[in-house]
């Protein structure tokens, strides 16, 4: 009885703790928060100054003692305290709007499938400290497959490639579980860095990360385009030290990111090789599903299809697939409990 009341009055939430962006879904409401996973800290006092959009705006514009960090940027929770602060910020944002704020929410957190047992425990503890009544974890590829409405509980194979900011996570899912998975630290951030390096090398121009990301999104493509795209970028000339503007083309971007894109495709191919043959035949029929913000790069679906000889589909609204999937689990917790991470057994092999 008490449990039912709790469920009625608390605002249960699902969180996608992404390396670049974090999203929050509230039961019965939908997605209510979408903010960059950035925390700005005053290093002199240790005080957290801002989180999310506000903190992102500070990147590269702050005095030396204010550092804006992305605690999950490398795909693992290396900064426990900052992670807890992000979670607390989200949970409190939702919780303070609750009609009965004394009832703490149940929280489902989407975590990268590659993180260790210790890191999972750290996320789970951080969520509890941040104010959750009960914590459930779901692996992000599982959540995005559910968000993409794939039939993950059936025996057929589902192949998911999630290209985020810090990591690309590849997983094969069947019968509600992850059969094969692989994670590499080459994703959107690395492509931005590739563009920075290329512009420095070719044009002796120093540009910032946000400029690189903008140009990648605006004119980037992994295949030659029929229509040439170009855009101006501004930076500082490394020789004269003065500001300068140059015009970059989609061909520049393609050259800059070529090597990293190839590494992502190689990882997809290796995962295909590791997939049991019975599942491969399903995947050949259903196709490979691309998700995460990085999947929006022009031509990537076509290139992966060409290289793997498999159909490739871009999931609808790839930036929100994980949180939408975690939201589906939240709405149907009793039926879908088996897709959650079993914290008691975790990685321990069962005999
Ligand atoms: P994460 O789950 O790791 O937080 P996201 O799925 O939110 O990551 O994706 C963020 C990444 O997607 C960033 O590196 C961003 O540059 C990239 N991205 C977003 N939109 C596009 C786009 N239209 N084209 C290419 N890359 C994009
Ligand atoms: Mg993600």
Short mmCIF file of C-alpha atoms and ligand atoms in Angstrom, two decimals:
data_model
loop_
_atom_site.label_atom_id
_atom_site.label_comp_id
_atom_site.label_asym_id
_atom_site.label_seq_id
_atom_site.Cartn_x
_atom_site.Cartn_y
_atom_site.Cartn_z
CA UNK A 1 0.00 0.00 0.00
CA UNK A 2 2.70 2.43 1.07
CA UNK A 3 4.75 1.45 -1.98
CA UNK A 4 1.80 2.25 -4.24
CA UNK A 5 1.38 5.65 -2.65
CA UNK A 6 5.07 6.34 -3.08
CA UNK A 7 4.84 5.44 -6.75
CA UNK A 8 1.87 7.75 -7.15
CA UNK A 9 3.38 10.79 -5.51
CA UNK A 10 7.05 10.64 -6.43
CA UNK A 11 8.21 11.84 -9.82
CA UNK A 12 10.16 8.82 -11.07
CA UNK A 13 12.80 9.73 -13.59
CA UNK A 14 15.08 8.23 -16.23
CA UNK A 15 18.47 9.81 -16.92
CA UNK A 16 20.80 9.36 -19.88
CA UNK A 17 24.19 10.17 -18.45
CA UNK A 18 25.96 10.87 -21.74
CA UNK A 19 29.61 11.85 -22.20
CA UNK A 20 28.48 14.99 -24.07
CA UNK A 21 24.81 15.48 -23.20
CA UNK A 22 22.59 14.35 -20.37
CA UNK A 23 18.83 14.05 -20.68
CA UNK A 24 16.08 13.55 -18.15
CA UNK A 25 12.70 11.91 -18.66
CA UNK A 26 9.94 12.20 -16.08
CA UNK A 27 7.38 9.41 -15.80
CA UNK A 28 4.12 10.45 -17.39
CA UNK A 29 5.61 13.69 -18.73
CA UNK A 30 8.41 12.92 -21.20
CA UNK A 31 11.79 14.56 -21.71
CA UNK A 32 12.09 17.61 -19.45
CA UNK A 33 15.83 18.36 -19.41
CA UNK A 34 18.53 18.15 -22.06
CA UNK A 35 21.82 19.78 -21.11
CA UNK A 36 25.51 19.28 -21.82
CA UNK A 37 27.28 17.08 -19.23
CA UNK A 38 29.52 19.93 -18.10
CA UNK A 39 30.39 21.15 -14.63
CA UNK A 40 32.20 24.44 -13.90
CA UNK A 41 34.26 24.37 -10.71
CA UNK A 42 36.16 27.08 -8.85
CA UNK A 43 39.42 25.27 -8.18
CA UNK A 44 40.44 27.62 -5.39
CA UNK A 45 37.39 26.84 -3.28
CA UNK A 46 36.23 23.58 -4.83
CA UNK A 47 32.80 25.17 -5.27
CA UNK A 48 30.59 24.14 -8.19
CA UNK A 49 29.70 27.31 -10.11
CA UNK A 50 27.44 26.03 -12.84
CA UNK A 51 26.14 22.88 -14.49
CA UNK A 52 24.87 22.16 -17.98
CA UNK A 53 24.35 24.91 -20.56
CA UNK A 54 25.53 27.60 -18.21
CA UNK A 55 28.77 25.72 -17.51
CA UNK A 56 29.31 24.98 -21.21
CA UNK A 57 29.15 28.68 -22.00
CA UNK A 58 32.06 29.14 -19.61
CA UNK A 59 34.35 26.69 -21.46
CA UNK A 60 37.43 28.52 -22.71
CA UNK A 61 36.14 31.84 -21.39
CA UNK A 62 36.89 31.51 -17.70
CA UNK A 63 39.70 32.79 -15.51
CA UNK A 64 42.36 30.18 -14.88
CA UNK A 65 41.01 29.02 -11.55
CA UNK A 66 37.56 28.27 -12.97
CA UNK A 67 37.63 25.00 -14.84
CA UNK A 68 34.78 23.56 -16.81
CA UNK A 69 35.02 19.79 -16.88
CA UNK A 70 33.05 17.06 -18.52
CA UNK A 71 33.30 14.38 -15.85
CA UNK A 72 32.23 11.60 -18.19
CA UNK A 73 34.03 12.78 -21.30
CA UNK A 74 36.19 9.72 -21.59
CA UNK A 75 33.34 7.33 -21.22
CA UNK A 76 34.11 6.38 -17.65
CA UNK A 77 33.11 8.01 -14.42
CA UNK A 78 36.49 9.36 -13.43
CA UNK A 79 35.21 12.26 -11.43
CA UNK A 80 32.79 10.86 -8.91
CA UNK A 81 32.04 14.13 -7.19
CA UNK A 82 31.25 16.07 -10.36
CA UNK A 83 29.10 13.19 -11.59
CA UNK A 84 27.17 13.23 -8.36
CA UNK A 85 26.68 16.99 -8.74
CA UNK A 86 25.23 16.57 -12.23
CA UNK A 87 22.86 13.88 -10.99
CA UNK A 88 21.88 15.96 -7.98
CA UNK A 89 21.20 18.98 -10.18
CA UNK A 90 18.87 16.95 -12.41
CA UNK A 91 17.10 15.12 -9.62
CA UNK A 92 16.54 18.33 -7.69
CA UNK A 93 15.27 20.18 -10.78
CA UNK A 94 12.55 17.55 -11.16
CA UNK A 95 11.99 16.93 -7.48
CA UNK A 96 11.34 20.56 -6.58
CA UNK A 97 8.47 20.63 -9.08
CA UNK A 98 6.90 17.60 -7.44
CA UNK A 99 3.64 18.22 -5.56
CA UNK A 100 4.84 16.08 -2.68
CA UNK A 101 8.57 16.72 -2.51
CA UNK A 102 8.95 14.50 0.56
CA UNK A 103 8.64 11.44 -1.68
CA UNK A 104 11.97 10.79 -3.28
CA UNK A 105 11.96 9.48 -6.85
CA UNK A 106 12.99 6.14 -8.25
CA UNK A 107 15.66 6.72 -10.85
CA UNK A 108 16.83 4.71 -13.86
CA UNK A 109 20.26 5.74 -15.11
CA UNK A 110 21.58 4.81 -18.55
CA UNK A 111 25.25 3.86 -18.25
CA UNK A 112 27.86 2.95 -20.88
CA UNK A 113 27.99 -0.84 -21.27
CA UNK A 114 31.77 -0.84 -21.10
CA UNK A 115 32.14 0.54 -17.57
CA UNK A 116 33.43 -1.69 -14.81
CA UNK A 117 31.54 -3.10 -11.87
CA UNK A 118 33.22 -0.55 -9.59
CA UNK A 119 32.17 2.33 -11.83
CA UNK A 120 28.60 1.02 -11.98
CA UNK A 121 28.52 0.95 -8.22
CA UNK A 122 29.90 4.51 -8.21
CA UNK A 123 27.08 5.74 -10.48
CA UNK A 124 24.51 3.91 -8.44
CA UNK A 125 25.86 5.37 -5.17
CA UNK A 126 26.12 8.86 -6.67
CA UNK A 127 22.47 8.65 -7.72
CA UNK A 128 21.46 7.59 -4.22
CA UNK A 129 23.48 10.37 -2.60
CA UNK A 130 21.88 12.74 -5.08
CA UNK A 131 18.45 11.98 -3.65
CA UNK A 132 17.02 8.87 -5.31
CA UNK A 133 14.88 6.49 -3.29
CA UNK A 134 15.75 3.51 -5.46
CA UNK A 135 18.25 3.25 -8.32
CA UNK A 136 18.18 1.06 -11.40
CA UNK A 137 20.84 0.96 -14.08
CA UNK A 138 20.35 0.22 -17.75
CA UNK A 139 23.08 -0.16 -20.34
CA UNK A 140 22.86 2.64 -22.89
CA UNK A 141 22.80 0.38 -25.99
CA UNK A 142 19.91 -1.56 -24.46
CA UNK A 143 18.07 1.68 -23.75
CA UNK A 144 18.65 3.06 -27.24
CA UNK A 145 17.43 -0.20 -28.80
CA UNK A 146 14.23 0.10 -26.78
CA UNK A 147 14.02 3.78 -27.70
CA UNK A 148 14.29 2.75 -31.36
CA UNK A 149 11.44 0.25 -30.77
CA UNK A 150 13.56 -2.78 -31.69
CA UNK A 151 12.22 -6.16 -30.56
CA UNK A 152 14.99 -6.76 -28.05
CA UNK A 153 13.22 -9.45 -26.06
CA UNK A 154 12.93 -11.77 -29.05
CA UNK A 155 15.62 -14.24 -30.05
CA UNK A 156 16.70 -12.29 -33.17
CA UNK A 157 19.88 -10.20 -33.13
CA UNK A 158 19.84 -6.38 -32.98
CA UNK A 159 23.01 -4.49 -33.85
CA UNK A 160 23.38 -1.01 -32.34
CA UNK A 161 26.15 1.51 -32.97
CA UNK A 162 25.92 4.52 -30.64
CA UNK A 163 28.29 7.31 -31.66
CA UNK A 164 28.35 9.81 -28.81
CA UNK A 165 30.80 12.50 -27.74
CA UNK A 166 33.48 10.54 -25.89
CA UNK A 167 32.82 6.98 -26.99
CA UNK A 168 31.36 4.87 -29.74
CA UNK A 169 29.56 1.91 -28.23
CA UNK A 170 28.68 -1.08 -30.32
CA UNK A 171 26.40 -3.83 -29.04
CA UNK A 172 24.52 -6.86 -30.25
CA UNK A 173 21.35 -7.49 -28.28
CA UNK A 174 19.21 -10.61 -28.26
CA UNK A 175 16.63 -12.02 -25.81
CA UNK A 176 16.79 -8.95 -23.61
CA UNK A 177 20.54 -9.19 -23.06
CA UNK A 178 23.78 -7.87 -24.55
CA UNK A 179 25.53 -10.68 -26.44
CA UNK A 180 28.59 -8.84 -27.75
CA UNK A 181 29.79 -5.34 -26.97
CA UNK A 182 32.70 -3.09 -27.74
CA UNK A 183 33.51 0.49 -26.87
CA UNK A 184 36.11 2.76 -28.39
CA UNK A 185 37.15 6.24 -27.40
CA UNK A 186 36.71 7.58 -30.91
CA UNK A 187 33.50 9.54 -31.42
CA UNK A 188 32.28 13.12 -31.84
CA UNK A 189 34.95 14.73 -29.63
CA UNK A 190 37.77 13.03 -31.49
CA UNK A 191 36.36 14.27 -34.81
CA UNK A 192 36.38 17.81 -33.42
CA UNK A 193 40.00 17.36 -32.37
CA UNK A 194 40.86 15.98 -35.83
CA UNK A 195 39.46 19.17 -37.37
CA UNK A 196 41.46 21.36 -34.96
CA UNK A 197 44.65 19.44 -35.83
CA UNK A 198 43.99 19.56 -39.57
CA UNK A 199 43.33 23.32 -39.64
CA UNK A 200 46.48 23.89 -37.60
CA UNK A 201 48.57 21.71 -39.89
CA UNK A 202 47.18 22.88 -43.24
CA UNK A 203 46.35 26.52 -42.57
CA UNK A 204 48.49 27.34 -39.49
CA UNK A 205 45.30 28.48 -37.83
CA UNK A 206 44.39 27.82 -34.22
CA UNK A 207 40.67 27.24 -33.68
CA UNK A 208 38.66 26.32 -30.60
CA UNK A 209 36.72 23.14 -29.95
CA UNK A 210 33.32 24.81 -30.33
CA UNK A 211 34.28 26.23 -33.72
CA UNK A 212 35.44 22.78 -34.82
CA UNK A 213 32.20 21.16 -33.67
CA UNK A 214 30.09 23.79 -35.42
CA UNK A 215 31.85 23.35 -38.73
CA UNK A 216 31.63 19.56 -38.44
CA UNK A 217 27.87 19.77 -37.95
CA UNK A 218 27.35 22.44 -40.61
CA UNK A 219 29.42 21.14 -43.51
CA UNK A 220 30.92 17.80 -42.42
CA UNK A 221 30.42 14.71 -44.56
CA UNK A 222 32.17 11.34 -44.81
CA UNK A 223 31.34 10.95 -48.51
CA UNK A 224 31.92 13.34 -51.40
CA UNK A 225 28.86 15.57 -51.80
CA UNK A 226 27.19 16.49 -55.09
CA UNK A 227 27.04 20.06 -54.00
CA UNK A 228 30.16 21.57 -52.50
CA UNK A 229 29.64 22.98 -49.01
CA UNK A 230 31.87 25.59 -47.49
CA UNK A 231 31.96 27.83 -44.47
CA UNK A 232 34.23 30.51 -43.03
CA UNK A 233 36.04 29.91 -39.76
CA UNK A 234 37.95 32.30 -37.59
CA UNK A 235 40.98 31.58 -35.48
CA UNK A 236 44.42 32.84 -34.66
CA UNK A 237 47.23 32.55 -37.17
CA UNK A 238 50.03 30.68 -35.48
CA UNK A 239 52.77 32.53 -37.35
CA UNK A 240 51.56 36.12 -37.19
CA UNK A 241 49.63 35.69 -33.95
CA UNK A 242 46.77 37.68 -35.49
CA UNK A 243 43.14 36.75 -36.03
CA UNK A 244 42.35 35.40 -39.48
CA UNK A 245 39.39 34.00 -41.38
CA UNK A 246 39.62 31.14 -43.86
CA UNK A 247 37.07 29.20 -45.89
CA UNK A 248 36.85 25.46 -45.24
CA UNK A 249 35.09 23.01 -47.55
CA UNK A 250 33.36 19.70 -46.89
CA UNK A 251 36.38 18.06 -48.55
CA UNK A 252 38.65 19.57 -45.87
CA UNK A 253 36.45 18.11 -43.15
CA UNK A 254 36.30 14.74 -44.88
CA UNK A 255 40.09 14.58 -45.06
CA UNK A 256 40.44 15.71 -41.45
CA UNK A 257 38.15 13.05 -39.99
CA UNK A 258 38.85 10.22 -42.42
CA UNK A 259 41.19 8.24 -40.19
CA UNK A 260 38.90 8.29 -37.14
CA UNK A 261 35.84 7.41 -39.21
CA UNK A 262 37.78 4.45 -40.58
CA UNK A 263 38.57 3.31 -37.04
CA UNK A 264 34.88 3.44 -36.11
CA UNK A 265 34.02 1.36 -39.17
CA UNK A 266 36.80 -1.14 -38.37
CA UNK A 267 35.33 -1.58 -34.88
CA UNK A 268 31.91 -2.26 -36.42
CA UNK A 269 33.46 -4.88 -38.71
CA UNK A 270 35.31 -6.55 -35.83
CA UNK A 271 32.08 -6.71 -33.82
CA UNK A 272 30.33 -8.32 -36.79
CA UNK A 273 33.09 -10.95 -36.87
CA UNK A 274 32.54 -11.67 -33.18
CA UNK A 275 28.78 -12.03 -33.51
CA UNK A 276 27.37 -15.59 -33.48
CA UNK A 277 26.39 -16.61 -37.05
CA UNK A 278 22.71 -17.24 -36.18
CA UNK A 279 22.38 -13.64 -35.13
CA UNK A 280 24.24 -12.31 -38.18
CA UNK A 281 21.54 -13.60 -40.50
CA UNK A 282 18.91 -11.62 -38.54
CA UNK A 283 21.08 -8.52 -38.62
CA UNK A 284 21.58 -8.84 -42.37
CA UNK A 285 17.81 -8.68 -42.67
CA UNK A 286 17.08 -6.00 -40.08
CA UNK A 287 20.19 -3.94 -40.59
CA UNK A 288 22.62 -2.09 -38.34
CA UNK A 289 21.04 0.72 -36.29
CA UNK A 290 22.99 3.95 -35.83
CA UNK A 291 22.27 6.20 -32.90
CA UNK A 292 23.87 9.00 -30.83
CA UNK A 293 24.60 12.52 -32.05
CA UNK A 294 27.62 11.36 -34.06
CA UNK A 295 25.35 9.21 -36.22
CA UNK A 296 24.01 12.44 -37.76
CA UNK A 297 27.25 13.00 -39.64
CA UNK A 298 26.32 13.22 -43.32
CA UNK A 299 26.83 10.02 -45.29
CA UNK A 300 27.93 7.90 -42.35
CA UNK A 301 25.05 5.46 -42.74
CA UNK A 302 25.84 5.00 -46.42
CA UNK A 303 29.55 4.55 -45.82
CA UNK A 304 29.03 1.95 -43.07
CA UNK A 305 26.58 0.13 -45.31
CA UNK A 306 29.07 0.10 -48.18
CA UNK A 307 31.91 -1.12 -45.97
CA UNK A 308 29.96 -3.83 -44.12
CA UNK A 309 27.61 -4.83 -46.97
CA UNK A 310 24.73 -4.63 -44.51
CA UNK A 311 21.69 -2.36 -44.52
CA UNK A 312 22.20 0.57 -42.12
CA UNK A 313 19.43 2.63 -40.57
CA UNK A 314 19.62 5.86 -38.66
CA UNK A 315 17.45 5.70 -35.55
CA UNK A 316 14.79 8.39 -35.38
CA UNK A 317 15.94 11.32 -33.21
CA UNK A 318 19.30 9.70 -32.34
CA UNK A 319 20.20 12.21 -29.61
CA UNK A 320 17.24 11.18 -27.45
CA UNK A 321 17.03 7.42 -28.11
CA UNK A 322 18.70 6.38 -24.83
CA UNK A 323 16.51 8.52 -22.59
CA UNK A 324 13.35 7.61 -24.50
CA UNK A 325 14.21 3.91 -24.11
CA UNK A 326 14.97 4.30 -20.41
CA UNK A 327 11.64 6.16 -20.18
CA UNK A 328 9.81 3.19 -21.72
CA UNK A 329 11.39 0.94 -19.08
CA UNK A 330 10.37 3.38 -16.35
CA UNK A 331 6.77 3.36 -17.55
CA UNK A 332 6.73 -0.45 -17.67
CA UNK A 333 9.08 -1.33 -14.86
CA UNK A 334 7.39 -4.58 -13.87
CA UNK A 335 7.40 -6.08 -17.36
CA UNK A 336 10.82 -4.82 -18.37
CA UNK A 337 12.84 -5.35 -15.19
CA UNK A 338 14.93 -8.06 -16.86
CA UNK A 339 16.59 -5.56 -19.20
CA UNK A 340 18.05 -3.65 -16.25
CA UNK A 341 21.58 -4.28 -15.01
CA UNK A 342 21.54 -6.88 -12.28
CA UNK A 343 23.62 -5.14 -9.66
CA UNK A 344 24.03 -8.21 -7.49
CA UNK A 345 25.58 -10.34 -10.18
CA UNK A 346 27.00 -7.75 -12.56
CA UNK A 347 29.89 -9.22 -14.49
CA UNK A 348 30.27 -12.36 -12.37
CA UNK A 349 29.91 -15.32 -14.70
CA UNK A 350 26.97 -17.50 -13.71
CA UNK A 351 27.49 -21.25 -13.65
P1 LIG B 1 26.75 11.31 -25.56
O1 LIG B 1 25.68 10.27 -25.54
O2 LIG B 1 28.13 10.74 -25.46
O3 LIG B 1 26.49 12.39 -24.56
P2 LIG B 1 25.47 12.44 -27.87
O4 LIG B 1 24.71 11.28 -28.38
O5 LIG B 1 24.73 13.50 -27.17
O6 LIG B 1 26.72 11.99 -26.99
O7 LIG B 1 26.25 13.07 -29.14
C1 LIG B 1 27.11 14.13 -29.00
C2 LIG B 1 28.02 14.19 -30.19
O8 LIG B 1 27.27 14.24 -31.40
C3 LIG B 1 28.90 15.43 -30.18
O9 LIG B 1 30.25 15.05 -30.43
C4 LIG B 1 28.36 16.26 -31.36
O10 LIG B 1 29.39 16.99 -32.00
C5 LIG B 1 27.81 15.19 -32.27
N1 LIG B 1 26.76 15.69 -33.15
C6 LIG B 1 25.58 16.24 -32.82
N2 LIG B 1 24.87 16.60 -33.91
C7 LIG B 1 25.64 16.26 -34.98
C8 LIG B 1 25.49 16.39 -36.41
N3 LIG B 1 24.39 16.92 -36.95
N4 LIG B 1 26.49 15.94 -37.19
C9 LIG B 1 27.60 15.40 -36.66
N5 LIG B 1 27.82 15.26 -35.34
C10 LIG B 1 26.85 15.69 -34.51
MG1 LIG B 2 24.75 8.61 -25.46
#
